[in-house]
XYZ file of N, CA and C in Angstrom:
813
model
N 68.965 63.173 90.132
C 69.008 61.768 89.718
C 67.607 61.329 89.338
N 67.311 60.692 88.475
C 66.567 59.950 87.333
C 66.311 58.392 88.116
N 65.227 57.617 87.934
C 65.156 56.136 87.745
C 64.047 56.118 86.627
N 64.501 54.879 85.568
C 63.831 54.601 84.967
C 62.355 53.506 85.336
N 61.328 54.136 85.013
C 59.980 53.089 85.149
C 60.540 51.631 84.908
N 60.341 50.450 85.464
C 59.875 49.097 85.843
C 59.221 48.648 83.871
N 59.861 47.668 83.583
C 59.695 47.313 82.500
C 57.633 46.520 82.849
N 56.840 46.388 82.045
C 55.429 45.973 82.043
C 55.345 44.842 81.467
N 54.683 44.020 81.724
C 54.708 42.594 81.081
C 53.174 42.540 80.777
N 52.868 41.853 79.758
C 51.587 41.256 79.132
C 51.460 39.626 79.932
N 49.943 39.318 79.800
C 50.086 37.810 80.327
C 50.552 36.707 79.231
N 51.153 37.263 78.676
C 52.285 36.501 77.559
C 53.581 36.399 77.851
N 53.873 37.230 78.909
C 55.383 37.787 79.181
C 55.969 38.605 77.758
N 55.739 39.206 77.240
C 55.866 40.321 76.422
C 55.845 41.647 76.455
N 57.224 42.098 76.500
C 57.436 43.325 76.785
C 56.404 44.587 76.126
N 55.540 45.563 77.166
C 54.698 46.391 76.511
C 54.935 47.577 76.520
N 56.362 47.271 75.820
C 57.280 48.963 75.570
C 57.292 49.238 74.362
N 55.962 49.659 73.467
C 55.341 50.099 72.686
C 55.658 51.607 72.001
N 55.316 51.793 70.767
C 55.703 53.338 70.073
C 54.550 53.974 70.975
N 53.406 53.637 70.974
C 52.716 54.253 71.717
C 52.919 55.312 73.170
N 53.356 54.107 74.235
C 54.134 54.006 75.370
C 55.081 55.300 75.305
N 56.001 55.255 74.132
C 57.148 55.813 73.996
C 56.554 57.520 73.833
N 55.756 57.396 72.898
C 55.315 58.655 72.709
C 54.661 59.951 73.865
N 53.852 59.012 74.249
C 52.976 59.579 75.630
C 53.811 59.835 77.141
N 55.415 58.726 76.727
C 55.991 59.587 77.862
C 56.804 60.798 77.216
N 57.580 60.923 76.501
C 57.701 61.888 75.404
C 57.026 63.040 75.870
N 55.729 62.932 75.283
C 54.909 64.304 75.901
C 55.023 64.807 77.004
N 54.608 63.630 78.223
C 54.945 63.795 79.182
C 56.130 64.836 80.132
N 57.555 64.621 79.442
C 58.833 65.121 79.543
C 58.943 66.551 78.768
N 58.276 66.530 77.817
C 58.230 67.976 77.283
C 57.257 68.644 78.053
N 55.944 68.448 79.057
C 55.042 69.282 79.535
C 55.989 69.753 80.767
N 56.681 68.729 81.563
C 57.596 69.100 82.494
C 58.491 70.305 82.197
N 59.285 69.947 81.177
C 59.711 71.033 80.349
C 59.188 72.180 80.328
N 58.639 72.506 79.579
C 57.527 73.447 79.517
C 57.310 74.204 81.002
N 56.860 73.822 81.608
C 56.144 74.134 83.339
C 57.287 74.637 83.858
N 58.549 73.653 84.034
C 60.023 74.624 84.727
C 60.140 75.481 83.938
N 60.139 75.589 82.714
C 61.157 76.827 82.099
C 60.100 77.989 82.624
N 58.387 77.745 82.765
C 57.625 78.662 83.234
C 57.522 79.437 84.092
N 58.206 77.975 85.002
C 58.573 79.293 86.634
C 59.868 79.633 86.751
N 60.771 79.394 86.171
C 61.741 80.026 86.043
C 61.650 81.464 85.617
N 61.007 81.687 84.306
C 60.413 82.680 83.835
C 59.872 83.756 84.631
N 59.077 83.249 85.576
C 58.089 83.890 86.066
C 59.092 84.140 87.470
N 59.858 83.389 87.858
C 60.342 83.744 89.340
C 61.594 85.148 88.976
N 61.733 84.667 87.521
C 62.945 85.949 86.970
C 62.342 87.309 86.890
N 60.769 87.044 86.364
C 60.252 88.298 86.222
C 59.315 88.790 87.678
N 59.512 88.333 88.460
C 59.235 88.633 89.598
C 60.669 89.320 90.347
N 60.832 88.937 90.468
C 62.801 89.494 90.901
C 62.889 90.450 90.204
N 62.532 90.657 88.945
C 62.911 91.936 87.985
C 61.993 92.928 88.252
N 60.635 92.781 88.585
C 59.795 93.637 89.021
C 60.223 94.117 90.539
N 60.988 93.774 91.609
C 60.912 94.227 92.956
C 62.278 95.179 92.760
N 62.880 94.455 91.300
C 64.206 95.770 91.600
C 65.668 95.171 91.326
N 65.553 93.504 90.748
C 66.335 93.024 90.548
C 66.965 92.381 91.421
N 68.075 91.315 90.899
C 68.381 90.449 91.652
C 69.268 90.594 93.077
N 68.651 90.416 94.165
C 69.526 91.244 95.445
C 68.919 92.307 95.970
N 68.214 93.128 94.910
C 67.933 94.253 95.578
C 67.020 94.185 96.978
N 66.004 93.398 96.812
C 65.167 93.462 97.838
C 65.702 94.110 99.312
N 66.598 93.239 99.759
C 67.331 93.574 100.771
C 67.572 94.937 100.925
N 68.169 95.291 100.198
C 69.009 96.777 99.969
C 67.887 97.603 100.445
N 66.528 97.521 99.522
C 65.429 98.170 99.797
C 64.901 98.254 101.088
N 64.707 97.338 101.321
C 64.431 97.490 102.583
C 64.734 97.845 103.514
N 66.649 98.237 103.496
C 67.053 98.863 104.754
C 66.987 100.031 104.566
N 66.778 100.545 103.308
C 67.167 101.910 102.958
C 65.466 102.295 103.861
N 64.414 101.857 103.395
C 63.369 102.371 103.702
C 63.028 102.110 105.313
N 63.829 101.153 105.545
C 63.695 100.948 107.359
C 64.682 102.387 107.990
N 66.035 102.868 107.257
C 66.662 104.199 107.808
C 65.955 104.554 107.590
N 64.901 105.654 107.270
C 64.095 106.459 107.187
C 63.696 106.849 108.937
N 62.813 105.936 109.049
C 62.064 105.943 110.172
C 63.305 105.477 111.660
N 64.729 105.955 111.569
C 65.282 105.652 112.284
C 65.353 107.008 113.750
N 65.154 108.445 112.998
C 64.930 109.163 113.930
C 64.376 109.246 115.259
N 62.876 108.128 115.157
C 62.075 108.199 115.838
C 62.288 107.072 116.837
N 63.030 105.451 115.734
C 62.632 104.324 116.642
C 63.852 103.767 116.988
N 64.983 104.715 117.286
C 66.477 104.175 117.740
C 66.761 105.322 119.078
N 67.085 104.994 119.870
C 67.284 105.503 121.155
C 67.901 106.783 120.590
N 68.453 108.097 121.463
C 69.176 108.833 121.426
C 70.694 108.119 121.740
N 71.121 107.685 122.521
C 71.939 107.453 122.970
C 73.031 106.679 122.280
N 72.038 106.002 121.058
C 72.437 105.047 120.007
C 72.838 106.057 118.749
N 71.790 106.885 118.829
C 72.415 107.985 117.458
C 73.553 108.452 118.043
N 73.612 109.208 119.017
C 74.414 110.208 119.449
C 74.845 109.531 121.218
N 75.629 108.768 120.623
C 76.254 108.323 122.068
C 76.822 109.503 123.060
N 76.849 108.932 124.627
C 77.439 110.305 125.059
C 78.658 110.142 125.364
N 79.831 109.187 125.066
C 81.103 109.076 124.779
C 81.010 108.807 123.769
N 82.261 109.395 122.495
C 82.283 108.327 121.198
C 84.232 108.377 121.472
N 84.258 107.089 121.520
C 85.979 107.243 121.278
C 86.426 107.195 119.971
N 87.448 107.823 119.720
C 88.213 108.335 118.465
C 89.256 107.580 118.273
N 89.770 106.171 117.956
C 90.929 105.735 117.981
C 91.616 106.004 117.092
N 92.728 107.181 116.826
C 93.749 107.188 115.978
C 93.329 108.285 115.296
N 91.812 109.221 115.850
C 91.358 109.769 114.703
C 91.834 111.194 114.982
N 92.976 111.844 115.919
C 93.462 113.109 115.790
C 94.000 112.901 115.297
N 95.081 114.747 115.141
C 96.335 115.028 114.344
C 97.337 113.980 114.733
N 97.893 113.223 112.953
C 98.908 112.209 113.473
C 98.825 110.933 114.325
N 97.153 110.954 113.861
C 96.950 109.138 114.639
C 96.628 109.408 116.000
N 96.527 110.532 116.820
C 96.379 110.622 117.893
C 95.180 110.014 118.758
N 94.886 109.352 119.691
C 93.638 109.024 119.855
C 92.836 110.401 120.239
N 91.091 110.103 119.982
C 90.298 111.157 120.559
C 89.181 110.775 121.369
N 88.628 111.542 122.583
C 87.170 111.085 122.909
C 86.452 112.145 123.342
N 85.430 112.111 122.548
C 84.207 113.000 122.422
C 83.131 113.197 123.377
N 83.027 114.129 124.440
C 82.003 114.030 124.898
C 80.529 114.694 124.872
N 79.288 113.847 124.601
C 78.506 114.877 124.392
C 77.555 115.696 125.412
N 77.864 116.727 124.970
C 77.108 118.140 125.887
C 75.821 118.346 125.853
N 75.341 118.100 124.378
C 73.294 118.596 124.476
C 73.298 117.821 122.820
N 71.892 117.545 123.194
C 71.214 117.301 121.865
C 70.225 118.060 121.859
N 69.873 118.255 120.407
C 68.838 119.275 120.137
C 67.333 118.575 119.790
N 66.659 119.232 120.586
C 64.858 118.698 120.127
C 64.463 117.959 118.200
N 64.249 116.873 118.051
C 64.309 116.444 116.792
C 63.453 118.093 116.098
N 63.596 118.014 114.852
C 62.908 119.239 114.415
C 62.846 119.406 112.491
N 62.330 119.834 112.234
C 62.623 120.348 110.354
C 63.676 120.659 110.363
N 63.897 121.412 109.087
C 64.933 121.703 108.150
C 65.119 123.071 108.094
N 63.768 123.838 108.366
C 63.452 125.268 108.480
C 64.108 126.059 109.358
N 65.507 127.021 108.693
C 65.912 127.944 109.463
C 67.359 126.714 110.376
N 67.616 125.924 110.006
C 68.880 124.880 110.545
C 69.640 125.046 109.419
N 69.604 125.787 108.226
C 70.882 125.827 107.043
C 70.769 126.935 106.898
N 72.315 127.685 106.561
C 72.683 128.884 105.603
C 71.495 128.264 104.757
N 70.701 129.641 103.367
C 70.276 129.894 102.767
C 70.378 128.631 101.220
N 71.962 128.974 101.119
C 72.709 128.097 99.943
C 72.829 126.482 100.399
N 72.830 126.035 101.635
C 72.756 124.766 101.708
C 71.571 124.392 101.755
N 70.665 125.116 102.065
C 69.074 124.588 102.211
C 68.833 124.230 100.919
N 69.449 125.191 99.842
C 68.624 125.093 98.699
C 69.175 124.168 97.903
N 70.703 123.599 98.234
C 71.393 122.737 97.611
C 70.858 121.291 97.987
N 70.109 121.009 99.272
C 69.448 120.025 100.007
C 68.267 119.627 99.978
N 67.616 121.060 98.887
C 65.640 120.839 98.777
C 65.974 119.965 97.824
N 66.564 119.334 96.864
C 66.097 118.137 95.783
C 65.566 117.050 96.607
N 66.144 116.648 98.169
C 65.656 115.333 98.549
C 64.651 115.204 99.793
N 64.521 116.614 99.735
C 63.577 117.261 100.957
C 64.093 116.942 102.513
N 63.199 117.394 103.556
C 63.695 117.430 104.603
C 62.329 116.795 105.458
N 62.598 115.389 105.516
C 61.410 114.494 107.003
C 61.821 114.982 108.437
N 63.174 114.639 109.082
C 63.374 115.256 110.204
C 64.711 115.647 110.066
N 65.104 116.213 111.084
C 66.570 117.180 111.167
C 67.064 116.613 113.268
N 68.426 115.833 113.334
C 68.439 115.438 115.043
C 70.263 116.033 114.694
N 70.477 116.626 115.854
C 71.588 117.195 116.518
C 71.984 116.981 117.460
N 73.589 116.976 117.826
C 74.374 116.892 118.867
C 75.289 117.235 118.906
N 75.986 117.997 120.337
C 76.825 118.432 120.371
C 77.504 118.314 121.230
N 79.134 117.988 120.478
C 80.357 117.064 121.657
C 81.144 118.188 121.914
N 82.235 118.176 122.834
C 83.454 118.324 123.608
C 84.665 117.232 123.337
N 85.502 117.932 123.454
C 86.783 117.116 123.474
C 87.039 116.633 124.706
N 88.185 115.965 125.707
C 88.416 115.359 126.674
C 88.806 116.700 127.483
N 89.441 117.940 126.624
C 90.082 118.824 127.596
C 89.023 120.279 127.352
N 88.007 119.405 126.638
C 87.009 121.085 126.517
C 87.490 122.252 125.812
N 88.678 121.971 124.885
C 88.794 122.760 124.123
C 88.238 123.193 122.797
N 87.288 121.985 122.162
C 86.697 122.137 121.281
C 85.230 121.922 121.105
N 84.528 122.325 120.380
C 83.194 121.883 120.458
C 82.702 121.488 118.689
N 81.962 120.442 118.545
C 81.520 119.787 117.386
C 80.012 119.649 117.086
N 79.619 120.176 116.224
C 78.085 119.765 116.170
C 77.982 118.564 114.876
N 77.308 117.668 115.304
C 76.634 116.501 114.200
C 75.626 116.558 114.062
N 74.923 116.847 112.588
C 73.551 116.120 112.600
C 73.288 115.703 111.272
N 72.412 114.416 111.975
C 71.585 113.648 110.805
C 70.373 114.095 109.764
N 70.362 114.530 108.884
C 69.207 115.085 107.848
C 68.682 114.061 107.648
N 67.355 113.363 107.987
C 66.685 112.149 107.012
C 65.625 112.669 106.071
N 66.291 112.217 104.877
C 65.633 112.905 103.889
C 64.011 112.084 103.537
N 63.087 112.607 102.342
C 62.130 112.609 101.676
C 62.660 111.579 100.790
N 64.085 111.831 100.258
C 64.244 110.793 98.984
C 64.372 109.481 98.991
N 63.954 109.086 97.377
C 64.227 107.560 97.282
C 65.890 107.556 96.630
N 66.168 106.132 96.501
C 67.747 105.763 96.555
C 68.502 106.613 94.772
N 67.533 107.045 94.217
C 67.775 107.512 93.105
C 68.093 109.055 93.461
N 67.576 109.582 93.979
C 67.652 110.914 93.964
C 68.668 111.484 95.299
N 68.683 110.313 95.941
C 70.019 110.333 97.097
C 71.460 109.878 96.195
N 71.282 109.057 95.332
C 72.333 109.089 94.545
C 72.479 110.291 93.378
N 71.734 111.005 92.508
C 71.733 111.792 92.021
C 72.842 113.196 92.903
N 72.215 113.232 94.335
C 72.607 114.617 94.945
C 74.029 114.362 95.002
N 74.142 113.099 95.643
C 75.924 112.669 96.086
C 76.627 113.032 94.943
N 76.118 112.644 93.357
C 76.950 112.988 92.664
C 77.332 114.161 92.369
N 76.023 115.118 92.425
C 76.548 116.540 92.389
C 77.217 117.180 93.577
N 77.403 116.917 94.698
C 78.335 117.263 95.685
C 79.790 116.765 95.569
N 79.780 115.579 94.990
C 80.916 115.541 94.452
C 81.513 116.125 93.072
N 80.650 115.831 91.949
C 81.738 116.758 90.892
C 81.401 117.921 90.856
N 80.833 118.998 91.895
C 80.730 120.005 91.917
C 81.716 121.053 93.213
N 82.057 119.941 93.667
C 82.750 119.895 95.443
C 81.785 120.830 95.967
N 80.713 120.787 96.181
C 80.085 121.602 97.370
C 80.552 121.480 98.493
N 80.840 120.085 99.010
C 81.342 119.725 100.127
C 82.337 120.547 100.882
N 82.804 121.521 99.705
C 84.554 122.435 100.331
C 84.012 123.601 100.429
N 82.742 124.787 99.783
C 82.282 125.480 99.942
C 82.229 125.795 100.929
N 82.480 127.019 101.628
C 82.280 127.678 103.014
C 81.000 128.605 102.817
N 80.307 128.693 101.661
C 78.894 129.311 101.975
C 77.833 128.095 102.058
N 78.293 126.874 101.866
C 77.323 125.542 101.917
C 77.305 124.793 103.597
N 78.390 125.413 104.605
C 78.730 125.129 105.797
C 77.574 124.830 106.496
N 77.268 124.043 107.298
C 76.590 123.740 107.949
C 76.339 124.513 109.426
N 75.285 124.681 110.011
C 75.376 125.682 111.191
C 75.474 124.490 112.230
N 76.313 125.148 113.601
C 76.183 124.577 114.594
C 74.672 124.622 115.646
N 74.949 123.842 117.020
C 73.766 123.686 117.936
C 74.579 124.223 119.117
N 74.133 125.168 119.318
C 74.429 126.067 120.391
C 74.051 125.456 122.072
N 74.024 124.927 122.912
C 73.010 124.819 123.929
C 73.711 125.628 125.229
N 72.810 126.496 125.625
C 73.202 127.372 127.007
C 73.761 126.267 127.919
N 74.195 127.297 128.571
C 74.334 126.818 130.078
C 75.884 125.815 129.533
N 76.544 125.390 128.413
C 77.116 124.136 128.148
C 78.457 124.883 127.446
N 79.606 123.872 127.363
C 80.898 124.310 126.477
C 80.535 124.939 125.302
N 79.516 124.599 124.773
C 79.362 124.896 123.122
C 78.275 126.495 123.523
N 78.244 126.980 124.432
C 77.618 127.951 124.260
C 77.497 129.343 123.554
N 79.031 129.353 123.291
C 79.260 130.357 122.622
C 79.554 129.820 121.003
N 79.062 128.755 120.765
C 79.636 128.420 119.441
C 78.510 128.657 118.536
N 78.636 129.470 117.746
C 77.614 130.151 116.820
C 78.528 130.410 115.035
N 77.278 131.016 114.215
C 77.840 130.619 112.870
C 79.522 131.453 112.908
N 79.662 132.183 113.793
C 81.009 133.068 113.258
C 82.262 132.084 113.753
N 81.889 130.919 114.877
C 82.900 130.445 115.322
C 82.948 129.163 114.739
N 82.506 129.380 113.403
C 83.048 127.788 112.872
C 84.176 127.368 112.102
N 84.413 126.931 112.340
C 85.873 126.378 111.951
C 86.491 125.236 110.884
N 85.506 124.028 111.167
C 85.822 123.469 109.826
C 84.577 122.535 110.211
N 84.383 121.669 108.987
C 83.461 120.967 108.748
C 83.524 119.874 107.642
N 82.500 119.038 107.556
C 82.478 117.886 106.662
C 81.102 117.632 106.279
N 80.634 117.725 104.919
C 78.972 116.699 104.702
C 78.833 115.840 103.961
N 78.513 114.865 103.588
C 78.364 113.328 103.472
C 76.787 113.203 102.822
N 76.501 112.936 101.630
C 75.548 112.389 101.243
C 75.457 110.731 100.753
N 74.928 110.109 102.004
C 74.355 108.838 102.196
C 73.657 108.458 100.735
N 74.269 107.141 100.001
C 73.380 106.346 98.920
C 72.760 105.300 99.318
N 72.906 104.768 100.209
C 72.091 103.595 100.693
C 71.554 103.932 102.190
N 70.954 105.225 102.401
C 70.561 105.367 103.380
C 69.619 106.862 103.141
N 68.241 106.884 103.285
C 67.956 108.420 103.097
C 68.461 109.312 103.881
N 69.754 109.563 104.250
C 70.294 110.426 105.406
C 71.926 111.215 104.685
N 71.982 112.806 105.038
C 72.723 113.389 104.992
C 73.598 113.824 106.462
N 74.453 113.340 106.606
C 75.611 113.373 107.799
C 76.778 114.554 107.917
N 76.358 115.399 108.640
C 77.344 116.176 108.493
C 78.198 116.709 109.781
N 79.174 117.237 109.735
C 79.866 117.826 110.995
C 80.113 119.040 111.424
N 80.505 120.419 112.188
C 80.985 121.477 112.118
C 81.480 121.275 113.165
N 83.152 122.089 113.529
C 83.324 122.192 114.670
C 84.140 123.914 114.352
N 84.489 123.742 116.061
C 84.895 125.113 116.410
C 86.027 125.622 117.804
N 86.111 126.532 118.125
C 86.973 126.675 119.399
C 85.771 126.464 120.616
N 86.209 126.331 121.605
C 84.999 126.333 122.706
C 85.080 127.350 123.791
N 86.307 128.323 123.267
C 86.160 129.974 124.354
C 85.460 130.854 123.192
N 84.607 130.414 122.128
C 83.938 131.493 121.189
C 84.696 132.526 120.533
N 86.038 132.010 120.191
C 86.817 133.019 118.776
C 85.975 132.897 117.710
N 86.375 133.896 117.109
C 85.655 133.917 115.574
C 86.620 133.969 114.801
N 86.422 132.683 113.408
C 87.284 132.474 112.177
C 86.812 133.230 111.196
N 87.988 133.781 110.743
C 87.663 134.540 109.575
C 87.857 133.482 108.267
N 88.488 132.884 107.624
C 88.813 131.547 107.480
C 87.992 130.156 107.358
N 87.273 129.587 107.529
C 87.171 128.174 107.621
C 87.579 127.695 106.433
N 88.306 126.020 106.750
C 88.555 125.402 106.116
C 87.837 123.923 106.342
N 87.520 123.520 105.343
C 86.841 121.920 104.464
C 88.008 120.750 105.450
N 87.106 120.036 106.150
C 88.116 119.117 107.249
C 89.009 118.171 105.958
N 88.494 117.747 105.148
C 88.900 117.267 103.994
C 90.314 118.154 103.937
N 90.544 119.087 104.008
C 91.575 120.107 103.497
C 92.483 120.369 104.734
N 91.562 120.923 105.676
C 92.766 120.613 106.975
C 93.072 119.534 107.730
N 92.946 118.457 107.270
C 93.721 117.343 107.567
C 94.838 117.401 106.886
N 95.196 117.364 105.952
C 95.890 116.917 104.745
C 97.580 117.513 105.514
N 98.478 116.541 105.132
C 99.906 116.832 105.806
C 99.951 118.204 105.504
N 101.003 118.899 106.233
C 101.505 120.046 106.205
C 100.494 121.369 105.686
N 98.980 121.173 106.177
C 98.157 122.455 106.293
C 98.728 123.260 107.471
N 98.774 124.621 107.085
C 99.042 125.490 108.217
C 97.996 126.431 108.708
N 96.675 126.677 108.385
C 95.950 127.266 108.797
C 95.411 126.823 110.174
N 94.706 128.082 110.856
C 94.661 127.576 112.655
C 93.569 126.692 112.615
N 92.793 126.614 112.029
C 91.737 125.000 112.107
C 92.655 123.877 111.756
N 93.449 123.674 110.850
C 94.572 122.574 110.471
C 95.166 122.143 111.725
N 96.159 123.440 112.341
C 97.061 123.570 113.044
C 96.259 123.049 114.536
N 95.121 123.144 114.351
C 94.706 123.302 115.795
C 93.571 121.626 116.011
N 93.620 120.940 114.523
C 93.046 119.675 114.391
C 91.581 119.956 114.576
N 91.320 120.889 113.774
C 89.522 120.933 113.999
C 89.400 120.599 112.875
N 89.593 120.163 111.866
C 89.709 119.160 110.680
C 89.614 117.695 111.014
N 90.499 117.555 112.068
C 90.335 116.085 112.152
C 88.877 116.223 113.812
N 88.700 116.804 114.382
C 87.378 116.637 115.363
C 86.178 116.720 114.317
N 85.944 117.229 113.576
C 84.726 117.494 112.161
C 84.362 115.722 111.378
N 85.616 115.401 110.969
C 85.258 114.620 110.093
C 85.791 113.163 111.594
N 86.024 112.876 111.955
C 86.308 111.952 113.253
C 85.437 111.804 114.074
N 84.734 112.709 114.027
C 83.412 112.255 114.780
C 81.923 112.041 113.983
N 82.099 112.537 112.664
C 81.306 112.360 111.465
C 81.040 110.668 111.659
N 82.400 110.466 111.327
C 82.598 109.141 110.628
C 81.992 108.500 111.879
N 82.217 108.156 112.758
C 81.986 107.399 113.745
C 80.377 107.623 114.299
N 79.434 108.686 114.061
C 78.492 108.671 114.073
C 77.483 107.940 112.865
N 78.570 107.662 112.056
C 77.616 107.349 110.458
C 77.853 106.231 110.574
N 78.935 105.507 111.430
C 79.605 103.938 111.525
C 77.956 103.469 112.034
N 77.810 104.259 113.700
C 76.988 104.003 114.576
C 75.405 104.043 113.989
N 74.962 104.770 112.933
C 73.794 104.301 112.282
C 73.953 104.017 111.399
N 74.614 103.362 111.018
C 74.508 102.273 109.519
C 74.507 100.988 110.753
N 74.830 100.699 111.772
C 74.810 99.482 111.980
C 73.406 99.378 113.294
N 72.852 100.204 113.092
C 71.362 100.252 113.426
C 70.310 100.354 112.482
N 70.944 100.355 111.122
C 70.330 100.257 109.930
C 70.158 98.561 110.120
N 71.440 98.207 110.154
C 71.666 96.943 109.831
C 70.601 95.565 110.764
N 70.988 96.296 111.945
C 69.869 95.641 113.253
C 68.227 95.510 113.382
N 68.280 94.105 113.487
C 66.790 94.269 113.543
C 66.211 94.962 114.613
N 64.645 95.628 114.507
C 64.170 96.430 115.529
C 63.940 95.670 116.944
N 64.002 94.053 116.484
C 63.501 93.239 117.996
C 64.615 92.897 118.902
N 65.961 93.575 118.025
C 67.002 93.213 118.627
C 68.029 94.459 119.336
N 67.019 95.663 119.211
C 67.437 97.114 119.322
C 67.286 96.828 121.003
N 67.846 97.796 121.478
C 67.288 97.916 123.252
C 66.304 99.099 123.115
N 65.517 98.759 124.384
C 64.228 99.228 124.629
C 64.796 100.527 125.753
């Protein structure tokens, strides 16, 4: 809303609303002019320089996951219950318990050959592991988080080639398990894996993946892509035996659990 200036009087009482008058506010209204459309300008090309409109945000969480290895509890990555609601064979509920986590560490010598090399485009900052049990100890699952080197371009680049290339179903791209003595998963090594799932994160520098297996140490000749032995009426013994759905069911629910420590501020994390 607008008010117009107070009419001016001469000591004549004569209105001194002059061409003059008229002109100089005129100018006036065009310099205003002028000046908003300036910062408009300038606040657009500021926004366009950080990455566009919205992005800021985005940026910033992506580059706050990064450094999540170090400044989020264990317990928060890798809870030591995760419940599974609905997430066995047929909706079944599941709950996961975890057995050992592994010392944070590189990338070096933690992949088959072919996944390492499918994974050097976004490099490797740290590498964190864990490894669950089922409620009856029949199965064992390894998760771990890759936080990569990359920026949001080249984390989107990889996702796409894992997808129209399906690496993801590859059984020479499988991910290795975390063995820890003394524990259920002790005997679970590369011959006893069974099925698996990997996940390349776009709004997060992090690759999420799963393997699971039997937990008396059979060896599969076989593995199948949890993607694949889920699916109705698979009959193979990872299908049959729901290590399809322990792989990707506990994936998911670990990736739920740090995206929403992405989301959290650090002053609001527990100590």
């Amino acid at each position: 809303m607008s008010f117009g200036e107070p009419e001016v009087y001469d000591e004549r009482a004569r209105s001194r609303v002059l061409g003059a008058r008229l002109r100089s506010r005129g100018a006036g209204i065009a310099a205003c002019l002028v000046l908003g459309l300036g910062l408009i300008g300038g606040a657009a090309t500021g926004s366009w320089l950080v990455g566009g409109d919205g992005d800021g945000g985005e940026q910033n969480a992506f580059a706050a996951a990064r450094g999540l290895w170090h400044s989020v509890p264990v317990d928060d990555l890798f809870p030591r219950t995760v419940a599974g609601q609905g997430a066995g064979p047929g909706g079944a509920d599941r709950t996961w318990i975890r057995v050992a986590v592994a010392p944070d560490s590189g990338c070096t010598g933690a992949f088959d050959p072919l996944l390492s090399k499918a994974l050097a485009p976004v490099g490797c900052q740290r590498l964190v592991r864990a490894t669950y049990t089922d409620a009856t100890q029949s199965f064992v699952t390894t998760v771990g988080l890759v936080f990569t080197k990359a920026d949001q371009t080249a984390m989107s680049s990889l996702a796409r080639r894992f997808q129209d290339e399906n690496l993801g179903t590859r059984a020479d791209l499988m991910p290795r398990p975390f063995a820890a003595k003394n524990t259920t998963a002790a005997r679970f090594g590369t011959k006893q894996r069974a099925s698996w799932t990997l996940s390349v994160l776009t709004d997060a520098p992090v690759v999420v993946y799963a393997v699971s297996g039997w937990a008396d140490g059979r060896t599969v000749d076989t593995p199948q892509p949890a993607e694949q032995a889920e699916q109705s009426g698979a009959t193979t013994p990872p299908a049959q035996a729901g290590l399809g759905n322990e792989a990707q069911g506990l994936a998911d629910r670990i990736e739920r659990a740090l995206r929403k420590d992405v989301s959290t501020p650090p002053s609001e994390r527990p100590s």
